mmCIF file of C-alpha atoms in Angstrom:
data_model
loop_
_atom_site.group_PDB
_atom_site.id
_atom_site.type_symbol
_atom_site.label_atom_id
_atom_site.label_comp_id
_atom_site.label_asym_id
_atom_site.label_seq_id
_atom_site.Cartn_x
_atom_site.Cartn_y
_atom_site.Cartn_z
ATOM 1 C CA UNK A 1 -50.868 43.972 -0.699
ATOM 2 C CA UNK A 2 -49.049 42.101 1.987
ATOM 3 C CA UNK A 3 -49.391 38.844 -0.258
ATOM 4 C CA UNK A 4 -47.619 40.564 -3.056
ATOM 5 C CA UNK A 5 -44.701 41.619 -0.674
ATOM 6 C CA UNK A 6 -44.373 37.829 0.713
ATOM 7 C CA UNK A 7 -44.420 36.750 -2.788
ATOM 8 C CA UNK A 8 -41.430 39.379 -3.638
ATOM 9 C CA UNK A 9 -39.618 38.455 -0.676
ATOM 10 C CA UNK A 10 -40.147 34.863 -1.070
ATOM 11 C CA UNK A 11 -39.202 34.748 -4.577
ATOM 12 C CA UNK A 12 -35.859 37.259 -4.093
ATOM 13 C CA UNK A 13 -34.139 34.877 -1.428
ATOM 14 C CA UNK A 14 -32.749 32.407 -4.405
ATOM 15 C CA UNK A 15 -29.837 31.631 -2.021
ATOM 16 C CA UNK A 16 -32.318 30.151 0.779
ATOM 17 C CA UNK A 17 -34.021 28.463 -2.242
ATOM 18 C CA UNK A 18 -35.482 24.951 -1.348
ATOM 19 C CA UNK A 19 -33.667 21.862 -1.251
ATOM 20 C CA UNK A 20 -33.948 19.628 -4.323
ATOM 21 C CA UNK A 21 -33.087 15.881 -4.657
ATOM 22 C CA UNK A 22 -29.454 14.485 -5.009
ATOM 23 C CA UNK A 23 -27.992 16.164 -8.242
ATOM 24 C CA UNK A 24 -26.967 13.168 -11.042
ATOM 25 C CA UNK A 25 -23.441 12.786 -10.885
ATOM 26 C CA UNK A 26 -22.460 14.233 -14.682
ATOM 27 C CA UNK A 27 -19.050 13.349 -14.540
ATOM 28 C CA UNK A 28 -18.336 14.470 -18.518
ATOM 29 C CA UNK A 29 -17.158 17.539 -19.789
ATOM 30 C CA UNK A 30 -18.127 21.027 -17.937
ATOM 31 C CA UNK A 31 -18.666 24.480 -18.853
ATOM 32 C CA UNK A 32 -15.858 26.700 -17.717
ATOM 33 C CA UNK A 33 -16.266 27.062 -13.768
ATOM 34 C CA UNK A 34 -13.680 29.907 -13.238
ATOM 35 C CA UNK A 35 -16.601 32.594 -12.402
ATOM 36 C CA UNK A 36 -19.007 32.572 -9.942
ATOM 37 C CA UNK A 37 -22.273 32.424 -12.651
ATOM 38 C CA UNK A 38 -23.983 29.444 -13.993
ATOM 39 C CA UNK A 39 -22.148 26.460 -14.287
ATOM 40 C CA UNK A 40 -23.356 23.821 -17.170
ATOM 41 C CA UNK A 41 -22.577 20.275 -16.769
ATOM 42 C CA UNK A 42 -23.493 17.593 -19.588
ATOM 43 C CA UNK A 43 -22.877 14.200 -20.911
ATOM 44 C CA UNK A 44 -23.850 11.409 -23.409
ATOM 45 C CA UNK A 45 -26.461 9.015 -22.708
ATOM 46 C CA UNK A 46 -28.399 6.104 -25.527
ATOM 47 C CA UNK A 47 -31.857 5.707 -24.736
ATOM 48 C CA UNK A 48 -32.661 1.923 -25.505
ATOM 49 C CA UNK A 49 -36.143 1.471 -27.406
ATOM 50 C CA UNK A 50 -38.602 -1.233 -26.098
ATOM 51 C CA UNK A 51 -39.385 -2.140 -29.427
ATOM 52 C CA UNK A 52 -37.875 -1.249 -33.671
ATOM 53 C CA UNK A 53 -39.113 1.669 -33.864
ATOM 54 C CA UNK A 54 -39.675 2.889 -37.662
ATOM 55 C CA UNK A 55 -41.545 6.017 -39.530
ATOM 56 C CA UNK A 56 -41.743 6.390 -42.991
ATOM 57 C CA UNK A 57 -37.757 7.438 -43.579
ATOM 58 C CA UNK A 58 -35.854 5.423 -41.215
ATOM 59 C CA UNK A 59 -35.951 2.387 -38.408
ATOM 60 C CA UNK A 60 -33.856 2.148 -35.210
ATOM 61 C CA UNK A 61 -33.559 0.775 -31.803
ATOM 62 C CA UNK A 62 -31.714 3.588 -30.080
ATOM 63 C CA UNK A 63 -31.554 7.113 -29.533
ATOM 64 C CA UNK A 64 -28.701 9.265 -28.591
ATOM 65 C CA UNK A 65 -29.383 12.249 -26.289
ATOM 66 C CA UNK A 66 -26.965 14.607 -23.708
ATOM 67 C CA UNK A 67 -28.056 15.142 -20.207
ATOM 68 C CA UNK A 68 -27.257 18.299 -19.246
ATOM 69 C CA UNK A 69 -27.159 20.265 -15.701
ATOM 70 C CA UNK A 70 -27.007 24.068 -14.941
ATOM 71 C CA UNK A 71 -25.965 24.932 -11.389
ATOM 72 C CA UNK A 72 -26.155 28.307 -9.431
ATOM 73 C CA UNK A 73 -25.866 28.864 -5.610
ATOM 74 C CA UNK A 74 -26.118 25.069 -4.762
ATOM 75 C CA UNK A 75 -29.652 24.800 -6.868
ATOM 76 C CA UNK A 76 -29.366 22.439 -10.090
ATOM 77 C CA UNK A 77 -32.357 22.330 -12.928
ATOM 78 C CA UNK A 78 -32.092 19.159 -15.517
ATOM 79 C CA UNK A 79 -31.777 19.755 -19.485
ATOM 80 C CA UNK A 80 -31.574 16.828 -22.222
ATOM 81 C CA UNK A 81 -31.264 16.799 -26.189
ATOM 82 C CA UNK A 82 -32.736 13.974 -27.754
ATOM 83 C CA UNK A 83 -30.815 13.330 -31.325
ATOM 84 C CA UNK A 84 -33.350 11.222 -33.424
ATOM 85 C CA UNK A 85 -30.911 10.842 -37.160
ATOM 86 C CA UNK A 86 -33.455 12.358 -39.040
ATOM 87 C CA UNK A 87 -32.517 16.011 -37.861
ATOM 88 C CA UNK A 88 -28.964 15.868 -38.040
ATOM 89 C CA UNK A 89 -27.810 16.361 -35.137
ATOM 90 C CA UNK A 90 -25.558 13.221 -32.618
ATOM 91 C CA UNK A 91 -23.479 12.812 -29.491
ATOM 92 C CA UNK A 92 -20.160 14.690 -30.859
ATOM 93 C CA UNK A 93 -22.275 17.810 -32.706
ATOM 94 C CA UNK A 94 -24.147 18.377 -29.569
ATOM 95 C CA UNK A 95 -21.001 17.985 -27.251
ATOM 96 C CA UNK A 96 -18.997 20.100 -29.791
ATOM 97 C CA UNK A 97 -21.775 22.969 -29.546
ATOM 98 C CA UNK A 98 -22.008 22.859 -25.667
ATOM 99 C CA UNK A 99 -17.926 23.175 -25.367
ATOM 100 C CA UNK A 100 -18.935 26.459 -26.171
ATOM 101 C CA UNK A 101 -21.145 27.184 -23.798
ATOM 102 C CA UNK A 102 -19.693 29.583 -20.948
ATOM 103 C CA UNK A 103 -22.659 30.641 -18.776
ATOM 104 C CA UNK A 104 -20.340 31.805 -16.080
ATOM 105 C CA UNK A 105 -20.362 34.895 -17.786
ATOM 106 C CA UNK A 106 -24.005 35.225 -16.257
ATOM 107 C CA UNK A 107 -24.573 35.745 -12.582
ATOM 108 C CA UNK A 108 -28.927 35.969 -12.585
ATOM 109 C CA UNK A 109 -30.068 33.485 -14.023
ATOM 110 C CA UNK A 110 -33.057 34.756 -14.580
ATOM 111 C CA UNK A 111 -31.537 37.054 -17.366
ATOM 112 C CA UNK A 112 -33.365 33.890 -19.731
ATOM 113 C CA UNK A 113 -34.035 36.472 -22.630
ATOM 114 C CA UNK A 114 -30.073 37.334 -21.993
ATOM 115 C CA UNK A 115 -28.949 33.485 -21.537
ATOM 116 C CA UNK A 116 -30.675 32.194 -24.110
ATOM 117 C CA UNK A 117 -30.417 34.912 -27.387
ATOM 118 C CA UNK A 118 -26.580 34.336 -26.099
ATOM 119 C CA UNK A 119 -26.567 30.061 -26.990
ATOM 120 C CA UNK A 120 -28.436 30.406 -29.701
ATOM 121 C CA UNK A 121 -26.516 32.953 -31.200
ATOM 122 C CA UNK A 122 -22.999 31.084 -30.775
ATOM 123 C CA UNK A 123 -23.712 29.339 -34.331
ATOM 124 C CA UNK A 124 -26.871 28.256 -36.476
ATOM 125 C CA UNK A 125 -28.725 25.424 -36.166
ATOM 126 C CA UNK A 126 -28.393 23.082 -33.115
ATOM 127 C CA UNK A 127 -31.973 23.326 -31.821
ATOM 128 C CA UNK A 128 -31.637 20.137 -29.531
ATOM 129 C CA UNK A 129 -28.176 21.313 -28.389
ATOM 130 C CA UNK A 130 -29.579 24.428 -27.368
ATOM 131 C CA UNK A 131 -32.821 22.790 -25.789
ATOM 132 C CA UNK A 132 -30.373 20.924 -23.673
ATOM 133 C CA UNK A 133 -29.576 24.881 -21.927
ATOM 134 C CA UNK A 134 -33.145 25.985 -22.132
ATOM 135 C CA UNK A 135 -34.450 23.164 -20.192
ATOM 136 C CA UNK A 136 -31.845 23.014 -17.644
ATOM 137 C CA UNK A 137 -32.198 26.990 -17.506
ATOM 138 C CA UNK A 138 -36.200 26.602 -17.042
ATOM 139 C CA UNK A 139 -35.599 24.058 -14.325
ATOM 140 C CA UNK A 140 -33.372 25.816 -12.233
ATOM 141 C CA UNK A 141 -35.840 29.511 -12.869
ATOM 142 C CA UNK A 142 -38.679 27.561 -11.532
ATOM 143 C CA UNK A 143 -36.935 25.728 -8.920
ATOM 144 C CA UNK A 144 -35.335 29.325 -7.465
ATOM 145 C CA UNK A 145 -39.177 30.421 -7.731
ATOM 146 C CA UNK A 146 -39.943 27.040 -6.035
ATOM 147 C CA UNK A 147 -43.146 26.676 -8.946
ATOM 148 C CA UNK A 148 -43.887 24.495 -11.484
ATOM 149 C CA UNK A 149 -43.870 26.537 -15.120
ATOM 150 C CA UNK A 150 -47.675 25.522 -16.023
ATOM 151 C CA UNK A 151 -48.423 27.864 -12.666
ATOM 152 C CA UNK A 152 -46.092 30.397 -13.417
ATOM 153 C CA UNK A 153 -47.426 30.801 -16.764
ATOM 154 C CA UNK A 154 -50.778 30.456 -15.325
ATOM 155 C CA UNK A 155 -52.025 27.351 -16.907
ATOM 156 C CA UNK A 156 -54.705 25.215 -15.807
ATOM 157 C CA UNK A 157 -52.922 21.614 -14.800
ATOM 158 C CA UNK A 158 -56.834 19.713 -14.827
ATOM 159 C CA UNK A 159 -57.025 21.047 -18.366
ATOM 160 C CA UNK A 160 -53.928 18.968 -19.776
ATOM 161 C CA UNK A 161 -55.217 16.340 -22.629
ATOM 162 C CA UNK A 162 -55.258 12.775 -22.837
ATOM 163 C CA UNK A 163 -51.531 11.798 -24.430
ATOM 164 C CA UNK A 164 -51.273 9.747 -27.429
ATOM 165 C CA UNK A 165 -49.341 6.470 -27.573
ATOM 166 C CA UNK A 166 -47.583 6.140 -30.900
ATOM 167 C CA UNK A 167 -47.472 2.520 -32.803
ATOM 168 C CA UNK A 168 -44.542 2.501 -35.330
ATOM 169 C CA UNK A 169 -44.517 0.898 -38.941
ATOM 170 C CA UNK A 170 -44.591 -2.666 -38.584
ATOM 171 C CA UNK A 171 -45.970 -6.315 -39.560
ATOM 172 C CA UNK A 172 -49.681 -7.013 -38.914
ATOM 173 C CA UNK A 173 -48.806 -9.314 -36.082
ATOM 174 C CA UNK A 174 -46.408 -6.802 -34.150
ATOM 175 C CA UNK A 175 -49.320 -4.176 -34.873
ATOM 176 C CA UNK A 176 -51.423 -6.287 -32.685
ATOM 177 C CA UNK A 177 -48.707 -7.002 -30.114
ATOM 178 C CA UNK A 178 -48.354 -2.869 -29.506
ATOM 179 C CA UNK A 179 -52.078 -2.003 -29.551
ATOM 180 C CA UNK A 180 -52.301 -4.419 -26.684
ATOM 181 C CA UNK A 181 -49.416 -3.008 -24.967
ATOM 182 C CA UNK A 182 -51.153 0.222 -25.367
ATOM 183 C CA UNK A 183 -54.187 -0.508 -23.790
ATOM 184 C CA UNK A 184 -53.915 1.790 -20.761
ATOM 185 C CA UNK A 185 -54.375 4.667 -23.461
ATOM 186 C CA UNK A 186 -56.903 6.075 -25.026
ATOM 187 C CA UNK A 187 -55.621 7.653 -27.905
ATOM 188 C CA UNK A 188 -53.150 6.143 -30.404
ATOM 189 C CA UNK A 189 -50.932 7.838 -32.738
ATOM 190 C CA UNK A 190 -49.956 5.542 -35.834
ATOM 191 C CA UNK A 191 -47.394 6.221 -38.244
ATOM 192 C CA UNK A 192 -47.925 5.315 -41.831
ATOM 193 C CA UNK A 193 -46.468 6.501 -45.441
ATOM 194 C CA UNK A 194 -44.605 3.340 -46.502
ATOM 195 C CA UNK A 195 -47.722 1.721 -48.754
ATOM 196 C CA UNK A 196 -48.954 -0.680 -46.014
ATOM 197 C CA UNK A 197 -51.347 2.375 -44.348
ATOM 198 C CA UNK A 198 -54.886 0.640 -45.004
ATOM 199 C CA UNK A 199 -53.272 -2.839 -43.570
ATOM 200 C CA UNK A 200 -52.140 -0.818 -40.719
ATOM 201 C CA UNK A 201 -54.988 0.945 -39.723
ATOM 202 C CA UNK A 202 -57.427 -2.200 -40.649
ATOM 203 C CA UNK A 203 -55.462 -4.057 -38.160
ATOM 204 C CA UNK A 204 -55.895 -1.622 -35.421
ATOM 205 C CA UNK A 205 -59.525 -0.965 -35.867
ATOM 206 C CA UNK A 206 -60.440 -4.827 -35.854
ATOM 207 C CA UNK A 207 -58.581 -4.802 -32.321
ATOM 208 C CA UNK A 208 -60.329 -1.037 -31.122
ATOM 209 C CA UNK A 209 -62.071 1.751 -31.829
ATOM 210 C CA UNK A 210 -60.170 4.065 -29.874
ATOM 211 C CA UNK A 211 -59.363 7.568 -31.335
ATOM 212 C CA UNK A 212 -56.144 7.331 -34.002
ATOM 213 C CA UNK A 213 -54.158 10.437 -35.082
ATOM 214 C CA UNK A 214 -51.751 9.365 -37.836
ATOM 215 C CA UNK A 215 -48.339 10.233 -38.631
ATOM 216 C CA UNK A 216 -47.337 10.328 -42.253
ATOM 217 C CA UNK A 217 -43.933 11.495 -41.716
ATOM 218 C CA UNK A 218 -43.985 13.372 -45.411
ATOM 219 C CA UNK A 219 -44.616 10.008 -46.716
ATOM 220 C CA UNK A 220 -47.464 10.337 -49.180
ATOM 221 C CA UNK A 221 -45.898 12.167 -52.701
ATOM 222 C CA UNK A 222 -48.960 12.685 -54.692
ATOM 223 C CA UNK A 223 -51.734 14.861 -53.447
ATOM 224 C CA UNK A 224 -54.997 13.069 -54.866
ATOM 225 C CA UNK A 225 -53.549 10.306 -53.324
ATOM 226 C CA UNK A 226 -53.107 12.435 -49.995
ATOM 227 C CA UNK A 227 -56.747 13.448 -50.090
ATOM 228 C CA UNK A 228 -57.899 10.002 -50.838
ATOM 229 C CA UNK A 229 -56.142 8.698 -47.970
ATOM 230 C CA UNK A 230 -57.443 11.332 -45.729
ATOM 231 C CA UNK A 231 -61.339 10.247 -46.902
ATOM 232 C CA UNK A 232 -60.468 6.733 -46.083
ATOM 233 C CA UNK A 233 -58.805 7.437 -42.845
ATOM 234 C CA UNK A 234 -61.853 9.479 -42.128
ATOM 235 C CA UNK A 235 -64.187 6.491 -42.263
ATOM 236 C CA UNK A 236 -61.911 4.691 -39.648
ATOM 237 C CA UNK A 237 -62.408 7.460 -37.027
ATOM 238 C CA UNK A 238 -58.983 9.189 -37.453
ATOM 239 C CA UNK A 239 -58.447 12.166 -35.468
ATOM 240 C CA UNK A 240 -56.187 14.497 -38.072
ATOM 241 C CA UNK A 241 -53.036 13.628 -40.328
ATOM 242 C CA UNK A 242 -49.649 14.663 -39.732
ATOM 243 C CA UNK A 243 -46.628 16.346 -42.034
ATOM 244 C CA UNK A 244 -48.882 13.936 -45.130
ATOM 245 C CA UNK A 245 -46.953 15.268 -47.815
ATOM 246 C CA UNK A 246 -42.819 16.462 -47.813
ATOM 247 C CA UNK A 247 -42.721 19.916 -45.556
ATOM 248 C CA UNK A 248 -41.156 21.020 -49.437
ATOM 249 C CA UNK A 249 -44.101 20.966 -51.341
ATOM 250 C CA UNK A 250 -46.336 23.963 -49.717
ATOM 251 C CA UNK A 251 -48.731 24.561 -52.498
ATOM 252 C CA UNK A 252 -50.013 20.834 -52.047
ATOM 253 C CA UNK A 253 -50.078 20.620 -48.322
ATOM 254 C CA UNK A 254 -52.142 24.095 -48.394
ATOM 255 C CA UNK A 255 -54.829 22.208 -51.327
ATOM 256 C CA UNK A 256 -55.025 19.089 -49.328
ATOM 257 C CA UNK A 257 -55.515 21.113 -45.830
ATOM 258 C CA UNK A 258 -58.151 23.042 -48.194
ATOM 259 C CA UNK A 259 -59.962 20.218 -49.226
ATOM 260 C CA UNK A 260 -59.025 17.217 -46.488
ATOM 261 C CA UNK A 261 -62.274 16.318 -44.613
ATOM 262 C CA UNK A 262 -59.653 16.392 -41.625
ATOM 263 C CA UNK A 263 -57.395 18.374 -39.555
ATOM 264 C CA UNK A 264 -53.700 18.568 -41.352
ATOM 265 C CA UNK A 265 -50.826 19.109 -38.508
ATOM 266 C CA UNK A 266 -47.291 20.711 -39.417
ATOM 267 C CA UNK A 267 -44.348 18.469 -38.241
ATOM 268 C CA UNK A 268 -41.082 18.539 -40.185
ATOM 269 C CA UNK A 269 -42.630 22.013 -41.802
ATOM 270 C CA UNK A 270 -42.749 23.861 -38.405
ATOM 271 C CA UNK A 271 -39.432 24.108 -36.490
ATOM 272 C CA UNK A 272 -39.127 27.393 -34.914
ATOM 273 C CA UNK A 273 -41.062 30.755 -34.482
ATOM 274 C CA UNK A 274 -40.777 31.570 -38.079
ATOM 275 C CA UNK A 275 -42.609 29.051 -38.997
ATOM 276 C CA UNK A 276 -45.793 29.160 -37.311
ATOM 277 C CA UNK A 277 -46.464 32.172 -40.057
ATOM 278 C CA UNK A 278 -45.454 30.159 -42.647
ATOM 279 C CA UNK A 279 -47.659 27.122 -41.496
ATOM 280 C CA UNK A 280 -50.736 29.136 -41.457
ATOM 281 C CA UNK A 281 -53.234 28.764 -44.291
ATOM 282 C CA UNK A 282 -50.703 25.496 -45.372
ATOM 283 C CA UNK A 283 -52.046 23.261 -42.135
ATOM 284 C CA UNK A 284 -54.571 23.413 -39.979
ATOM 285 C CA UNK A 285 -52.438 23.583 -36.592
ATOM 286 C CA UNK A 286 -48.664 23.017 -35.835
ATOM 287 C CA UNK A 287 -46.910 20.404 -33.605
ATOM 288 C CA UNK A 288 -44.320 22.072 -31.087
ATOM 289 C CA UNK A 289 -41.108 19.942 -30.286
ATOM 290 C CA UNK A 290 -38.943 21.265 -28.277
ATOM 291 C CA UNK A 291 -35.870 19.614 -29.663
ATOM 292 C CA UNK A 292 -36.885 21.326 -33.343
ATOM 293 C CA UNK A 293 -37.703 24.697 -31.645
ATOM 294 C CA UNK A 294 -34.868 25.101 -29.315
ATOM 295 C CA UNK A 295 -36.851 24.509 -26.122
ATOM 296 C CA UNK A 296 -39.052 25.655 -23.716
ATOM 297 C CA UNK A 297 -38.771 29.676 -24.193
ATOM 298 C CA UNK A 298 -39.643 29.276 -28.152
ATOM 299 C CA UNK A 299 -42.259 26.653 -27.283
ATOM 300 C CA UNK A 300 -43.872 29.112 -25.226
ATOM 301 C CA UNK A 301 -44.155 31.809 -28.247
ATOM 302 C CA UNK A 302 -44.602 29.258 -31.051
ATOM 303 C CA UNK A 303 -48.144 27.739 -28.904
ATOM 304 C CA UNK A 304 -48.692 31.959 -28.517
ATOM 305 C CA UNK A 305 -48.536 32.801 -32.166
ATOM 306 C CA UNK A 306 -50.959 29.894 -32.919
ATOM 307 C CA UNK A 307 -53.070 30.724 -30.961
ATOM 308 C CA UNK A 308 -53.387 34.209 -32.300
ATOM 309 C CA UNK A 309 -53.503 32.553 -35.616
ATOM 310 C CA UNK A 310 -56.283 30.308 -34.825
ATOM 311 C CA UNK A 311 -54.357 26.720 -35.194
ATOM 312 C CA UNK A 312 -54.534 24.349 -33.811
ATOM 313 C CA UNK A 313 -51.767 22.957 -31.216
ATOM 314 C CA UNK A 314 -50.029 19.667 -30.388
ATOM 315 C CA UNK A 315 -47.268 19.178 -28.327
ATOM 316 C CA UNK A 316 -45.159 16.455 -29.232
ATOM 317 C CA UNK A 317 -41.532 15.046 -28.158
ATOM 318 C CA UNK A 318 -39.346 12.708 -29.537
ATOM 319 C CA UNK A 319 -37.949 9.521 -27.915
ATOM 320 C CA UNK A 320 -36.788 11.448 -24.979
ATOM 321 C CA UNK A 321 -36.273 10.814 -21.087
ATOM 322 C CA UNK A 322 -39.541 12.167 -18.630
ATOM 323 C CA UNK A 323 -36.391 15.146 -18.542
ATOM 324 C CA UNK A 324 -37.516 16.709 -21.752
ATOM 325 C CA UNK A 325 -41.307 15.170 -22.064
ATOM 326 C CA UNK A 326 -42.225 16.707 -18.017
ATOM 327 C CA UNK A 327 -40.980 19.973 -19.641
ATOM 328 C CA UNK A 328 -43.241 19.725 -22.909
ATOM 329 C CA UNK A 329 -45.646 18.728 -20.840
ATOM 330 C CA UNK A 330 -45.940 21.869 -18.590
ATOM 331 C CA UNK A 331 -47.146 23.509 -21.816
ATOM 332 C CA UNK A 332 -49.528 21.125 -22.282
ATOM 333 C CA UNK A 333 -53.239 22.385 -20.932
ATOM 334 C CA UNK A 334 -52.940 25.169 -23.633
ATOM 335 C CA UNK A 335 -52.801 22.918 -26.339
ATOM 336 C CA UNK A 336 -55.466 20.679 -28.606
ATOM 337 C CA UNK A 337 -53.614 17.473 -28.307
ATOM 338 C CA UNK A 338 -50.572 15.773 -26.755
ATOM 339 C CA UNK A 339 -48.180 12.929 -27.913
ATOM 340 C CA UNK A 340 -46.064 12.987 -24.740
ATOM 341 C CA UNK A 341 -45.255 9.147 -24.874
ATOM 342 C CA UNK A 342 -41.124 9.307 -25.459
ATOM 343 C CA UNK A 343 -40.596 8.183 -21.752
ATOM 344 C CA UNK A 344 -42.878 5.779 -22.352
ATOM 345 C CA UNK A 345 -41.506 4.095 -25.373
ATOM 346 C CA UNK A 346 -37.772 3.754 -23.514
ATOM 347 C CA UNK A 347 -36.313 0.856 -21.182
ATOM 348 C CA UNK A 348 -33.885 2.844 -19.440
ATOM 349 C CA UNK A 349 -35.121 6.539 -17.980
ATOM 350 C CA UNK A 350 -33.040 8.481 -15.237
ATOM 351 C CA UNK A 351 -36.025 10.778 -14.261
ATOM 352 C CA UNK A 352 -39.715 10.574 -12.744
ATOM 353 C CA UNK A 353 -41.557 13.101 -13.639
ATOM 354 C CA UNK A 354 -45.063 13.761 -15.656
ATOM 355 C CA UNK A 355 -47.242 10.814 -15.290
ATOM 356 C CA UNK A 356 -50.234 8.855 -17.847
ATOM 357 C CA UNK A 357 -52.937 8.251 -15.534
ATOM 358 C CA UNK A 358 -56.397 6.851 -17.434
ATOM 359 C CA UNK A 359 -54.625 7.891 -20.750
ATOM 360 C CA UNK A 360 -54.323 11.409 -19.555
ATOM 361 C CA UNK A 361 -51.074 13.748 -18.785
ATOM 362 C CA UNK A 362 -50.925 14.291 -14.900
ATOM 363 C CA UNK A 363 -48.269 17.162 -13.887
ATOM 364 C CA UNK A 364 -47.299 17.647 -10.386
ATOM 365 C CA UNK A 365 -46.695 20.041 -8.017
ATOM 366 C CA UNK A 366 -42.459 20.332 -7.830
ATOM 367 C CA UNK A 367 -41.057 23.211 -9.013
ATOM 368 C CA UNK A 368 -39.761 23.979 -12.426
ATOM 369 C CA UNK A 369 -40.408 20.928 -14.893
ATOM 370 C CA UNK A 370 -41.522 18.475 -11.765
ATOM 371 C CA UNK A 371 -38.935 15.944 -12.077
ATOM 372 C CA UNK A 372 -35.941 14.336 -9.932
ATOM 373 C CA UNK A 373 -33.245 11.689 -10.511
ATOM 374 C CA UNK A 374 -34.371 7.867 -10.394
#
């Protein structure tokens, strides 16, 4: 009984909250500061790519994202939104949504339910804009409860899976280049669906015979070629397929899941809690982003509902800073499988946070997401 009433009063005395590191200086736009509540701070950033990086609709070299901060009695927690083109959103429709942002109408900010039905009710759409808030909003919760989330949502951190490393479309002899850059992982994630997939995976496997998961990106159209592919791919030692077919075309992801002597994982077809229902029966398991799914509150009920459901689970990230993969990755000992590389496949991150150590995701101890500014 006396622990309980430590933990109360521990917990209730935000203001004496610890001390975190140096805040980054966001000197962009800002929320409206004229109230005492929550004050959100945010600007642009590009994320520079090590290498081309290219799936099965579209190559580039950068990636815009918004780093975001929410502040409340001298406490800050760190947000991000990581733009890849292929959902739509960039710089100005991200810092267009969060000019409309006022959190200073909210004084507790652990009024999340409150906060957060609040963003993502000020328009449609915008998941990465309003995972920018969530994260930010997570942070500062757990830092004001001075715990990491995987404790606070009492998950096992020695239970976390190994992370993939993901090897883009690309020439036979750049293939080779990245599988030996990725030798400090065990698992690699491959993207195919642009007609080179057996050259691709041949050229892996005569360099290892570590575990592949594959990425199809919705690039396979026909579905006996889909399930031909997936017998092949099982003779190489895949792991499961990914989004094979276009999220559109339901009745032929649900007959190749049916029939695929693999696992079949819902990308592009699952963005938010909706979805997970539809998904069911259509793929074997799901793959949680939080820039699809609006962050880490809708995470949380998506890997929930799948469980209930039976799925499978993967959490997965896009080219992001360790900001938005740490905060993934607190989710992470609940789920199947991990690709949790984004930090890894950038040249220029602000944050330490989650760590790769022998291949496998490593959280730490600091509060909220466990990160600070580099």
């Amino acid at each position: 009984m006396s622990n309980r009433r430590d933990f109360i009063k521990h917990t209730g005395l935000i203001t004496t909250a610890m001390s975190i590191a140096p805040k980054l200086a966001l000197p962009g736009k800002t929320g409206k500061p004229a109230r005492k509540g929550l004050q959100l701070r945010y600007k642009p950033y590009t994320l520079q790519l090590k290498h081309v990086f290219t799936i099965s609709s579209n190559s580039r070299t950068t990636t815009p994202v918004v780093l975001s901060e929410i502040e409340f009695e001298g406490v800050t927690g760190y947000g991000e939104a990581s733009m890849p083109p292929y959902l739509g959103e960039s710089h100005e429709t991200v810092l267009r949504f969060l000019s409309k942002v006022d959190l200073s109408q909210f004084d507790d900010p652990f009024q999340t339910e409150d906060i957060l039905d609040y963003v993502d009710g000020i328009e449609p759409g915008n998941p990465a804009a309003k995972a920018a808030v969530d994260i930010a909003l997570y942070d500062l919760t757990g830092k004001l409860m001075q715990q990491p989330w995987y404790r606070i949502w009492g998950y096992d951190p020695s239970k976390t899976p190994r992370t993939s490393y993901t090897i883009g479309i690309d020439t036979e002899e750049v293939i080779r280049q990245k599988v030996k850059e990725a030798a400090p992982y065990k698992v690699l994630k491959v993207k195919l669906g642009l007609g080179t997939d057996k050259m691709i995976i041949s050229t892996i496997r005569k360099l290892t015979d570590k575990p592949i998961c594959v990425d199809v990106n919705q690039g396979w159209k026909d579905r006996q070629y889909a399930l031909d592919m997936a017998h092949w791919l099982n003779e190489q030692g895949i792991i499961f397929i990914e989004q094979p077919m276009p999220k559109e075309r339901v009745d032929d992801n649900a007959w190749l899941t049916e029939h695929s002597p693999l696992p079949t994982m819902g990308d592009e077809a699952v963005q938010r809690l909706p979805d997970v229902m539809k998904a069911h029966k259509v793929y074997s398991g799901i793959n949680i982003k939080l820039m699809k799914c609006t962050g880490m509150r809708e995470a949380h009920k998506m890997l929930t509902l799948a469980r209930a459901l039976d799925m499978k689970v993967m959490i997965g990230c896009m080219t992001e800073t360790s900001c938005a993969v740490s905060a993934a990755a607190q989710l992470s000992p609940m789920t199947d499988w991990a690709d949790l590389d984004g930090n890894l496949l950038i040249s220029n991150d602000v944050y330490k946070g989650m760590q790769v150590i022998d291949g496998k995701i490593t959280l730490n101890r600091e509060p909220g997401i466990g990160i600070s500014p580099l």
